[in-house]
Short mmCIF file of C-alpha atoms in Angstrom, two decimals:
data_model
loop_
_atom_site.label_atom_id
_atom_site.label_comp_id
_atom_site.label_asym_id
_atom_site.label_seq_id
_atom_site.Cartn_x
_atom_site.Cartn_y
_atom_site.Cartn_z
CA MET A 200 25.62 -27.47 -41.00
CA LYS A 201 27.26 -24.11 -41.40
CA TYR A 202 26.82 -20.42 -40.89
CA ARG A 203 26.35 -18.04 -43.72
CA LYS A 204 29.66 -16.91 -45.20
CA ILE A 205 31.31 -14.70 -42.63
CA ASN A 206 34.70 -14.33 -41.03
CA SER A 207 35.01 -17.07 -38.40
CA SER A 208 36.86 -14.83 -35.94
CA VAL A 209 34.06 -12.29 -36.16
CA VAL A 210 31.49 -14.99 -35.34
CA ARG A 211 33.50 -16.31 -32.38
CA LEU A 212 34.11 -12.89 -30.91
CA GLY A 213 30.69 -11.55 -31.79
CA CYS A 214 28.73 -14.35 -30.17
CA ALA A 215 30.66 -13.89 -26.93
CA ALA A 216 30.22 -10.13 -26.91
CA LEU A 217 26.48 -10.10 -27.58
CA ALA A 218 25.54 -11.56 -24.18
CA LEU A 219 24.55 -8.20 -22.74
CA PRO A 220 22.37 -7.31 -19.77
CA GLY A 221 19.44 -4.94 -20.23
CA LEU A 222 17.25 -6.01 -23.07
CA MET A 223 16.32 -9.65 -23.23
CA GLN A 224 16.88 -10.19 -26.92
CA THR A 225 20.02 -9.78 -28.99
CA VAL A 226 20.27 -10.43 -32.70
CA SER A 227 23.10 -10.55 -35.20
CA ALA A 228 22.60 -9.30 -38.70
CA GLY A 229 23.10 -11.95 -41.40
CA ARG A 230 24.03 -14.77 -38.99
CA VAL A 231 21.17 -17.27 -39.25
CA GLU A 232 22.12 -20.62 -37.82
CA GLU A 233 20.98 -23.70 -39.71
CA THR A 234 20.96 -26.17 -36.83
CA TYR A 235 18.41 -27.11 -34.20
CA ASN A 236 19.63 -26.04 -30.77
CA ALA A 237 18.44 -27.52 -27.49
CA ASP A 238 19.67 -26.09 -24.18
CA PHE A 239 19.03 -27.09 -20.58
CA GLN A 240 20.47 -25.48 -17.47
CA TYR A 241 20.16 -26.11 -13.74
CA GLY A 242 21.35 -23.65 -11.12
CA HIS A 243 21.34 -23.57 -7.34
CA TYR A 244 21.61 -20.27 -5.44
CA SER A 245 22.26 -20.23 -1.68
CA GLU A 246 22.61 -17.20 0.62
CA GLY A 247 24.53 -17.31 3.88
CA LYS A 248 22.97 -16.84 7.34
CA LYS A 249 20.20 -19.36 6.47
CA ARG A 250 18.44 -16.93 4.12
CA MET A 251 17.26 -17.55 0.58
CA GLU A 252 17.67 -20.76 -1.46
CA VAL A 253 16.70 -20.89 -5.14
CA ASP A 254 16.65 -23.80 -7.59
CA ILE A 255 16.50 -22.76 -11.25
CA PHE A 256 15.49 -25.02 -14.13
CA GLU A 257 15.68 -23.59 -17.64
CA GLY A 258 15.22 -25.06 -21.11
CA ALA A 259 15.27 -23.57 -24.61
CA LEU A 260 14.84 -24.77 -28.18
CA ALA A 261 15.73 -22.88 -31.37
CA ALA A 262 14.94 -24.13 -34.86
CA PRO A 263 15.53 -22.81 -38.38
CA ILE A 264 12.45 -22.10 -40.51
CA GLY A 265 13.48 -22.03 -44.15
CA LYS A 266 16.72 -20.27 -45.03
CA ASN A 267 16.08 -16.90 -43.43
CA MET A 268 14.28 -17.38 -40.14
CA THR A 269 14.94 -18.85 -36.72
CA ALA A 270 12.23 -19.44 -34.10
CA ASN A 271 12.84 -20.09 -30.42
CA VAL A 272 10.92 -21.03 -27.30
CA GLY A 273 12.10 -21.12 -23.70
CA ILE A 274 10.73 -22.23 -20.34
CA LEU A 275 11.98 -21.46 -16.85
CA ARG A 276 11.02 -22.45 -13.31
CA ASP A 277 12.43 -20.85 -10.15
CA MET A 278 11.71 -22.48 -6.78
CA VAL A 279 12.45 -20.13 -3.89
CA SER A 280 12.47 -20.89 -0.16
CA GLY A 281 13.88 -19.30 2.97
CA ALA A 282 13.69 -15.96 4.73
CA SER A 283 14.22 -12.36 3.65
CA PRO A 284 15.04 -9.12 5.53
CA VAL A 285 11.84 -7.14 6.22
CA TYR A 286 13.01 -4.09 8.19
CA ASN A 287 15.79 -2.87 10.51
CA ARG A 288 15.72 -2.04 14.19
CA ARG A 289 18.27 -0.81 16.70
CA VAL A 290 19.21 -3.21 19.52
CA ASN A 291 21.74 -2.19 22.19
CA GLY A 292 22.87 0.67 19.96
CA LYS A 293 23.46 -1.51 16.87
CA ILE A 294 21.26 -1.86 13.79
CA GLN A 295 19.97 -5.37 13.12
CA GLN A 296 17.93 -6.81 10.25
CA VAL A 297 14.63 -8.51 11.10
CA LEU A 298 14.03 -11.52 8.86
CA SER A 299 10.67 -12.97 7.91
CA GLY A 300 10.17 -15.80 10.40
CA ALA A 301 9.50 -19.44 9.65
CA SER A 302 5.85 -20.35 9.20
CA PRO A 303 4.79 -23.91 10.12
CA SER A 304 1.75 -23.50 7.87
CA SER A 305 3.75 -22.92 4.70
CA GLN A 306 4.23 -25.76 2.25
CA CYS A 307 8.01 -25.85 2.69
CA GLY A 308 8.18 -24.93 6.39
CA GLU A 309 9.90 -21.61 5.62
CA SER A 310 8.46 -18.10 5.63
CA ILE A 311 8.88 -17.83 1.86
CA CYS A 312 7.87 -20.61 -0.54
CA GLU A 313 7.62 -19.31 -4.07
CA GLN A 314 7.49 -20.82 -7.53
CA ARG A 315 7.84 -18.76 -10.68
CA ASP A 316 7.09 -20.18 -14.12
CA GLN A 317 7.99 -18.37 -17.30
CA ILE A 318 7.55 -19.07 -20.99
CA THR A 319 9.07 -17.05 -23.80
CA GLY A 320 8.98 -17.26 -27.57
CA GLY A 321 10.19 -15.34 -30.56
CA ALA A 322 11.37 -15.35 -34.14
CA THR A 323 14.22 -13.69 -36.00
CA TYR A 324 14.16 -12.96 -39.73
CA PHE A 325 17.53 -12.50 -41.43
CA PHE A 326 17.84 -10.16 -44.40
CA GLU A 327 21.04 -9.91 -46.45
CA ASP A 328 22.70 -7.39 -44.12
CA SER A 329 20.29 -7.07 -41.25
CA SER A 330 17.96 -8.98 -38.98
CA LEU A 331 14.71 -8.34 -37.14
CA ASN A 332 13.61 -10.10 -33.95
CA ILE A 333 10.18 -10.08 -32.33
CA GLY A 334 9.36 -11.93 -29.11
CA GLY A 335 7.45 -11.98 -25.87
CA GLY A 336 6.61 -13.99 -22.82
CA LEU A 337 4.63 -14.55 -19.65
CA SER A 338 5.96 -14.94 -16.12
CA ARG A 339 3.69 -15.97 -13.23
CA GLU A 340 3.94 -16.57 -9.52
CA HIS A 341 1.10 -16.59 -7.05
CA ASP A 342 1.36 -12.85 -6.23
CA TYR A 343 3.00 -11.46 -9.39
CA THR A 344 2.27 -11.70 -13.12
CA SER A 345 4.34 -10.14 -15.89
CA ARG A 346 3.57 -9.98 -19.61
CA PHE A 347 6.37 -8.67 -21.81
CA PHE A 348 7.12 -8.01 -25.47
CA ASN A 349 10.39 -7.14 -27.18
CA THR A 350 11.85 -6.38 -30.58
CA ALA A 351 15.39 -5.83 -31.84
CA TYR A 352 16.95 -4.82 -35.13
CA SER A 353 20.59 -5.16 -36.23
CA ILE A 354 22.25 -3.98 -39.41
CA ASP A 355 25.75 -4.76 -40.74
CA LEU A 356 27.83 -2.02 -42.33
CA ASN A 357 31.41 -1.57 -43.51
CA LYS A 358 31.77 -5.08 -45.01
CA LYS A 359 30.19 -6.60 -41.88
CA LEU A 360 32.88 -5.12 -39.63
CA THR A 361 30.40 -2.73 -38.01
CA THR A 362 27.00 -3.71 -36.59
CA LEU A 363 24.41 -1.25 -35.32
CA ASN A 364 21.94 -2.63 -32.73
CA PHE A 365 18.54 -1.26 -31.72
CA GLY A 366 16.07 -2.77 -29.30
CA ALA A 367 12.92 -2.06 -27.34
CA SER A 368 10.88 -3.96 -24.76
CA ILE A 369 7.81 -3.32 -22.64
CA ALA A 370 6.41 -5.21 -19.63
CA PHE A 371 3.00 -5.04 -17.93
CA ASP A 372 3.06 -6.33 -14.35
CA ASP A 373 0.28 -7.13 -11.85
CA ILE A 374 1.11 -7.20 -8.12
CA GLU A 375 -1.25 -8.85 -5.63
CA PRO A 376 0.56 -9.37 -2.29
CA SER A 377 -0.13 -12.54 -0.32
CA PRO A 378 -1.39 -12.42 3.28
CA SER A 379 1.63 -12.30 5.57
CA GLY A 380 2.62 -11.10 9.00
CA PHE A 381 4.74 -8.43 7.34
CA ASN A 382 2.27 -7.49 4.60
CA SER A 383 -0.23 -5.08 6.10
CA HIS A 384 -2.33 -4.58 2.97
CA VAL A 385 -6.00 -5.48 3.01
CA ASN A 386 -7.23 -8.55 1.13
CA GLY A 387 -7.85 -7.76 -2.53
CA PHE A 388 -5.09 -5.18 -2.66
CA LYS A 389 -3.84 -5.14 -6.28
CA ARG A 390 -1.58 -2.72 -8.13
CA TYR A 391 0.07 -2.44 -11.56
CA LYS A 392 3.27 -1.20 -13.08
CA THR A 393 4.72 -0.80 -16.57
CA GLY A 394 8.37 -0.93 -17.60
CA GLN A 395 9.93 0.18 -20.88
CA ASN A 396 13.52 -0.38 -22.04
CA TYR A 397 15.33 0.84 -25.14
CA LEU A 398 18.78 -0.04 -26.48
CA VAL A 399 21.08 1.53 -29.05
CA GLY A 400 24.56 0.20 -29.61
CA VAL A 401 27.41 -0.59 -31.96
CA SER A 402 29.77 -3.55 -32.41
CA GLN A 403 33.06 -2.85 -34.19
CA VAL A 404 35.63 -5.37 -35.39
CA VAL A 405 38.86 -3.47 -34.81
CA ASP A 406 41.15 -6.08 -36.41
CA LYS A 407 41.09 -9.85 -36.95
CA ASP A 408 41.58 -10.47 -33.22
CA THR A 409 39.80 -7.57 -31.54
CA LEU A 410 36.16 -6.62 -31.05
CA PHE A 411 34.74 -3.58 -29.26
CA GLN A 412 31.09 -3.17 -28.35
CA SER A 413 29.28 -0.25 -26.77
CA ASN A 414 25.59 -0.19 -25.81
CA MET A 415 23.37 2.36 -24.10
CA THR A 416 20.08 1.41 -22.50
CA PHE A 417 17.29 3.70 -21.36
CA GLY A 418 14.53 2.53 -19.04
CA TYR A 419 11.37 4.02 -17.61
CA SER A 420 9.06 2.37 -15.07
CA ASN A 421 5.87 3.74 -13.62
CA GLY A 422 3.07 2.53 -11.39
CA TYR A 423 3.42 0.59 -8.13
CA LEU A 424 7.21 0.26 -7.68
CA THR A 425 7.05 -0.38 -3.91
CA ASP A 426 7.94 -3.81 -2.51
CA PRO A 427 4.81 -4.81 -0.52
CA TYR A 428 6.89 -7.04 1.80
CA LYS A 429 9.39 -4.36 2.93
CA ASN A 430 8.86 -2.11 5.95
CA VAL A 431 10.63 0.68 7.82
CA ALA A 432 10.97 1.40 11.54
CA THR A 433 11.62 4.63 13.41
CA GLU A 434 14.04 5.43 16.19
CA GLY A 435 11.20 6.39 18.55
CA ASN A 436 9.13 3.24 17.88
CA PRO A 437 11.64 0.34 17.63
CA ASN A 438 8.95 -2.34 17.82
CA PHE A 439 6.58 -0.73 15.32
CA TYR A 440 7.05 -0.73 11.54
CA VAL A 441 5.18 0.70 8.57
CA GLN A 442 5.00 -0.20 4.89
CA GLU A 443 7.74 1.36 2.74
CA ILE A 444 6.70 3.78 -0.03
CA ARG A 445 8.76 4.34 -3.21
CA PRO A 446 8.25 6.92 -5.97
CA GLY A 447 5.74 5.99 -8.65
CA HIS A 448 8.20 6.36 -11.52
CA LYS A 449 11.85 5.62 -12.23
CA PHE A 450 14.17 6.56 -15.09
CA THR A 451 17.39 4.59 -15.62
CA TRP A 452 20.31 4.99 -17.98
CA ALA A 453 23.22 2.58 -18.44
CA TRP A 454 26.30 2.48 -20.66
CA LEU A 455 28.10 -0.82 -21.21
CA ASN A 456 31.45 -1.12 -22.97
CA GLN A 457 33.03 -4.46 -23.78
CA TYR A 458 36.47 -5.27 -25.18
CA VAL A 459 37.28 -8.75 -26.47
CA ARG A 460 40.80 -9.78 -27.54
CA HIS A 461 41.65 -13.11 -29.16
CA PHE A 462 45.10 -14.66 -28.60
CA GLY A 463 45.81 -17.28 -31.27
CA GLN A 464 49.29 -18.02 -29.93
CA LEU A 465 47.75 -19.09 -26.59
CA ASN A 466 45.66 -21.89 -28.07
CA ASP A 467 42.86 -19.48 -29.16
CA ALA A 468 42.35 -17.92 -25.72
CA ALA A 469 40.29 -14.74 -25.36
CA LEU A 470 40.23 -11.89 -22.85
CA HIS A 471 36.89 -10.19 -22.05
CA VAL A 472 36.90 -6.82 -20.27
CA ASP A 473 33.58 -5.14 -19.39
CA TYR A 474 32.74 -1.85 -17.72
CA ARG A 475 29.19 -0.66 -17.05
CA TYR A 476 28.05 2.64 -15.58
CA SER A 477 24.43 3.28 -14.66
CA LEU A 478 22.35 5.89 -12.88
CA ASP A 479 18.71 6.52 -12.06
CA ASP A 480 16.59 9.45 -10.93
CA TRP A 481 16.22 7.84 -7.48
CA GLY A 482 19.76 9.13 -6.91
CA SER A 483 21.81 5.94 -7.28
CA HIS A 484 24.97 5.58 -9.38
CA ALA A 485 26.60 2.21 -10.01
CA HIS A 486 29.86 0.90 -11.50
CA THR A 487 30.51 -2.66 -12.66
CA PHE A 488 33.92 -4.04 -13.71
CA GLU A 489 34.31 -7.57 -15.02
CA LEU A 490 37.23 -9.63 -16.32
CA ALA A 491 37.06 -13.11 -17.86
CA TRP A 492 39.63 -15.31 -19.52
CA HIS A 493 38.40 -17.97 -21.99
CA GLN A 494 41.12 -20.61 -22.23
CA PRO A 495 40.68 -23.64 -24.53
CA ILE A 496 42.69 -26.65 -23.41
CA ALA A 497 43.14 -30.11 -24.88
CA ASP A 498 40.35 -32.17 -26.50
CA ASN A 499 37.76 -29.35 -26.72
CA TRP A 500 37.88 -28.58 -23.02
CA GLN A 501 37.66 -24.93 -22.03
CA ILE A 502 38.15 -23.21 -18.67
CA ILE A 503 36.82 -19.70 -17.91
CA PRO A 504 37.87 -17.93 -14.69
CA ARG A 505 36.11 -14.61 -14.08
CA PHE A 506 36.15 -11.75 -11.58
CA ARG A 507 33.55 -9.02 -10.98
CA TYR A 508 33.36 -5.89 -8.83
CA TYR A 509 30.19 -3.83 -8.30
CA SER A 510 29.57 -0.63 -6.34
CA GLN A 511 26.42 1.47 -5.94
CA ASP A 512 25.33 4.57 -4.01
CA ARG A 513 22.19 4.52 -1.92
CA VAL A 514 18.99 6.00 -3.32
CA ASP A 515 17.86 9.39 -1.97
CA PHE A 516 14.99 8.01 0.11
CA TYR A 517 16.89 5.16 1.82
CA GLN A 518 17.73 5.14 5.52
CA PRO A 519 18.40 2.06 7.70
CA ILE A 520 16.08 3.52 10.38
CA PHE A 521 14.11 6.76 10.14
CA ASP A 522 14.20 9.53 12.73
CA ASP A 523 10.55 10.49 12.32
CA THR A 524 7.13 10.27 13.92
CA LEU A 525 4.24 8.12 12.77
CA LYS A 526 1.01 9.42 11.26
CA PHE A 527 -2.10 7.26 11.74
CA ASP A 528 -5.24 7.48 9.61
CA PHE A 529 -7.89 5.57 11.54
CA ASN A 530 -10.66 6.83 9.26
CA ALA A 531 -9.20 5.52 6.01
CA PRO A 532 -11.41 3.00 4.17
CA GLY A 533 -10.46 -0.60 4.93
CA TYR A 534 -8.23 0.41 7.83
CA LYS A 535 -5.80 -2.34 8.72
CA GLY A 536 -2.96 -1.54 11.08
CA ASN A 537 0.21 -0.37 9.37
CA PHE A 538 -1.47 -0.16 5.97
CA ASN A 539 -2.84 3.27 6.90
CA THR A 540 0.17 4.42 8.85
CA THR A 541 2.86 6.56 7.23
CA LEU A 542 5.79 8.71 8.28
CA GLU A 543 4.94 12.29 9.24
CA ASN A 544 7.76 14.08 7.41
CA HIS A 545 8.54 11.86 4.41
CA ASN A 546 6.54 11.18 1.24
CA VAL A 547 8.76 8.29 0.08
CA TYR A 548 10.99 6.07 2.22
CA SER A 549 12.59 2.64 2.25
CA SER A 550 15.01 0.57 4.37
CA ASP A 551 15.41 -2.15 1.74
CA TYR A 552 19.08 -3.24 1.82
CA ARG A 553 19.03 -3.55 -1.99
CA LEU A 554 18.63 0.26 -2.23
CA ALA A 555 21.50 0.96 0.19
CA GLY A 556 25.07 1.89 -0.71
CA PHE A 557 27.32 -1.16 -0.91
CA GLY A 558 30.00 -2.93 -2.89
CA ALA A 559 30.24 -6.53 -4.03
CA LEU A 560 33.05 -8.83 -5.09
CA SER A 561 32.42 -12.05 -6.94
CA GLY A 562 34.56 -14.62 -8.65
CA GLY A 563 33.98 -17.93 -10.29
CA ILE A 564 35.07 -20.51 -12.76
CA LYS A 565 33.37 -22.40 -15.59
CA LEU A 566 34.50 -25.61 -17.24
CA SER A 567 33.11 -26.87 -20.55
CA LYS A 568 33.61 -29.84 -22.85
CA GLU A 569 32.41 -30.07 -26.47
CA ILE A 570 31.94 -33.41 -28.25
CA THR A 571 31.65 -33.47 -32.05
CA SER A 572 32.07 -37.19 -32.78
CA ILE A 573 28.48 -38.39 -32.18
CA ASN A 574 26.70 -39.65 -35.30
CA GLY A 575 23.72 -37.51 -36.28
CA VAL A 576 24.67 -34.74 -33.88
CA ASN A 577 26.67 -31.65 -34.82
CA SER A 578 27.93 -31.06 -31.30
CA LEU A 579 27.14 -31.74 -27.67
CA LYS A 580 28.52 -29.29 -25.11
CA PHE A 581 28.53 -29.69 -21.32
CA GLN A 582 29.29 -26.84 -18.95
CA THR A 583 29.48 -26.49 -15.18
CA GLY A 584 30.33 -23.47 -13.07
CA PHE A 585 30.70 -22.11 -9.55
CA GLU A 586 30.51 -18.48 -8.38
CA TYR A 587 30.99 -16.94 -4.94
CA TYR A 588 29.60 -13.46 -4.16
CA ARG A 589 30.33 -11.15 -1.21
CA HIS A 590 27.99 -8.17 -0.53
CA GLU A 591 29.47 -5.68 1.94
CA ALA A 592 28.84 -2.02 2.83
CA GLY A 593 32.57 -1.43 3.34
CA LEU A 594 33.31 -2.41 -0.28
CA GLN A 595 31.45 0.60 -1.70
CA LEU A 596 33.60 3.04 -3.68
CA GLY A 597 34.36 6.06 -1.49
CA GLY A 598 33.54 4.23 1.75
CA ASN A 599 30.33 3.54 3.64
CA SER A 600 29.68 4.41 7.29
CA GLN A 601 26.33 2.64 7.68
CA GLY A 602 27.75 -0.50 9.25
CA SER A 603 27.80 -4.19 8.40
CA PHE A 604 24.24 -5.14 9.41
CA ALA A 605 23.24 -5.88 5.77
CA ASP A 606 26.40 -7.78 4.74
CA PHE A 607 25.90 -11.26 3.33
CA ASN A 608 27.29 -13.72 0.80
CA TYR A 609 25.98 -16.36 -1.55
CA TYR A 610 27.18 -19.00 -4.01
CA VAL A 611 25.73 -20.27 -7.28
CA VAL A 612 26.38 -23.68 -8.83
CA THR A 613 25.29 -24.31 -12.44
CA ALA A 614 25.31 -27.19 -14.89
CA SER A 615 24.12 -27.11 -18.48
CA PHE A 616 24.27 -28.79 -21.84
CA ASN A 617 23.78 -27.59 -25.42
CA LEU A 618 22.87 -29.93 -28.26
CA LYS A 619 23.13 -28.95 -31.94
CA PHE A 620 21.59 -31.32 -34.45
#
């Protein structure tokens, strides 16, 4: 099997550069693949301090339909267990996180036992110098359902040295929190949110060994954006907490630039350099730097060490603990404890550590082996990887004086194979 006629260096560099965050789908104009592709991946995620554990199982199949179309389907299952920070309180002058406690009645013996199942599908039609992709999917867990649709269009210009990329996606989510000691909503509480994302970008082959890609994404979410399992506490009531409240809309903008350089004299190695800047109207700015070195070694083995640094500012309505008084509404319909209790002097507020200012360092390594000598099979590729991540307030650009109470680390182990036939 073979690709359509195209410069092989462009294909190699282009495929690596198109793995971009933001929109789910990427397409490449005029690059229909004429093989069946089957992928399977397993990953294990483990946080320190006996917090969250996640097992991830993912499979995908892509198949050519005629000479100009490729269809794909994917399935994913996440199995989550453990405990998660719910709110902060001050003990002996120091801020501490309160984790969701173990529940003997849960199916796994932990406070959180979740399973998420997702199915996706789509098709890409390849014109002479462009391609159009349409797809969608459904993701479900017992308290959250998401339905999403996406489309992308790419067009080649300048003798296929320049590619313009456009994309759009929309998601409709239902949130129905489960009964929990830290969820104070009444039974039957259900809310909705909608998310839209748009992408515009360009890929440019600079010379036979160099590719540059730049993408901008725009996102807008509205509806119930609050996490129903996160609470806040006040300095005057250390043993009393109330449900967090976030704004009902959010606008995000991100700009990703990627540089890829091929080194033929180093056994076809490649350097990948990424920088991403993003901001949102909740007041947070973030920077991401990433370096990776793709080094082929003997007998189709390849090793990929990578390093990543991330830094973000806190959102405007985040505080570890609020210096405020509580406002009770005993006459509200369906009154249930904290559900009808808010802060007196704030309309929106959160103590979720994910909205705080922090920095993160991560590094990892991947090892792959491709086999092309099996009869009836174009190629079989195995890959395994390990990544370690450190989340720390003190790593934020410009410093952070809010202490180390939310610091943690995790590791991820992955194994996968790809079969082309």
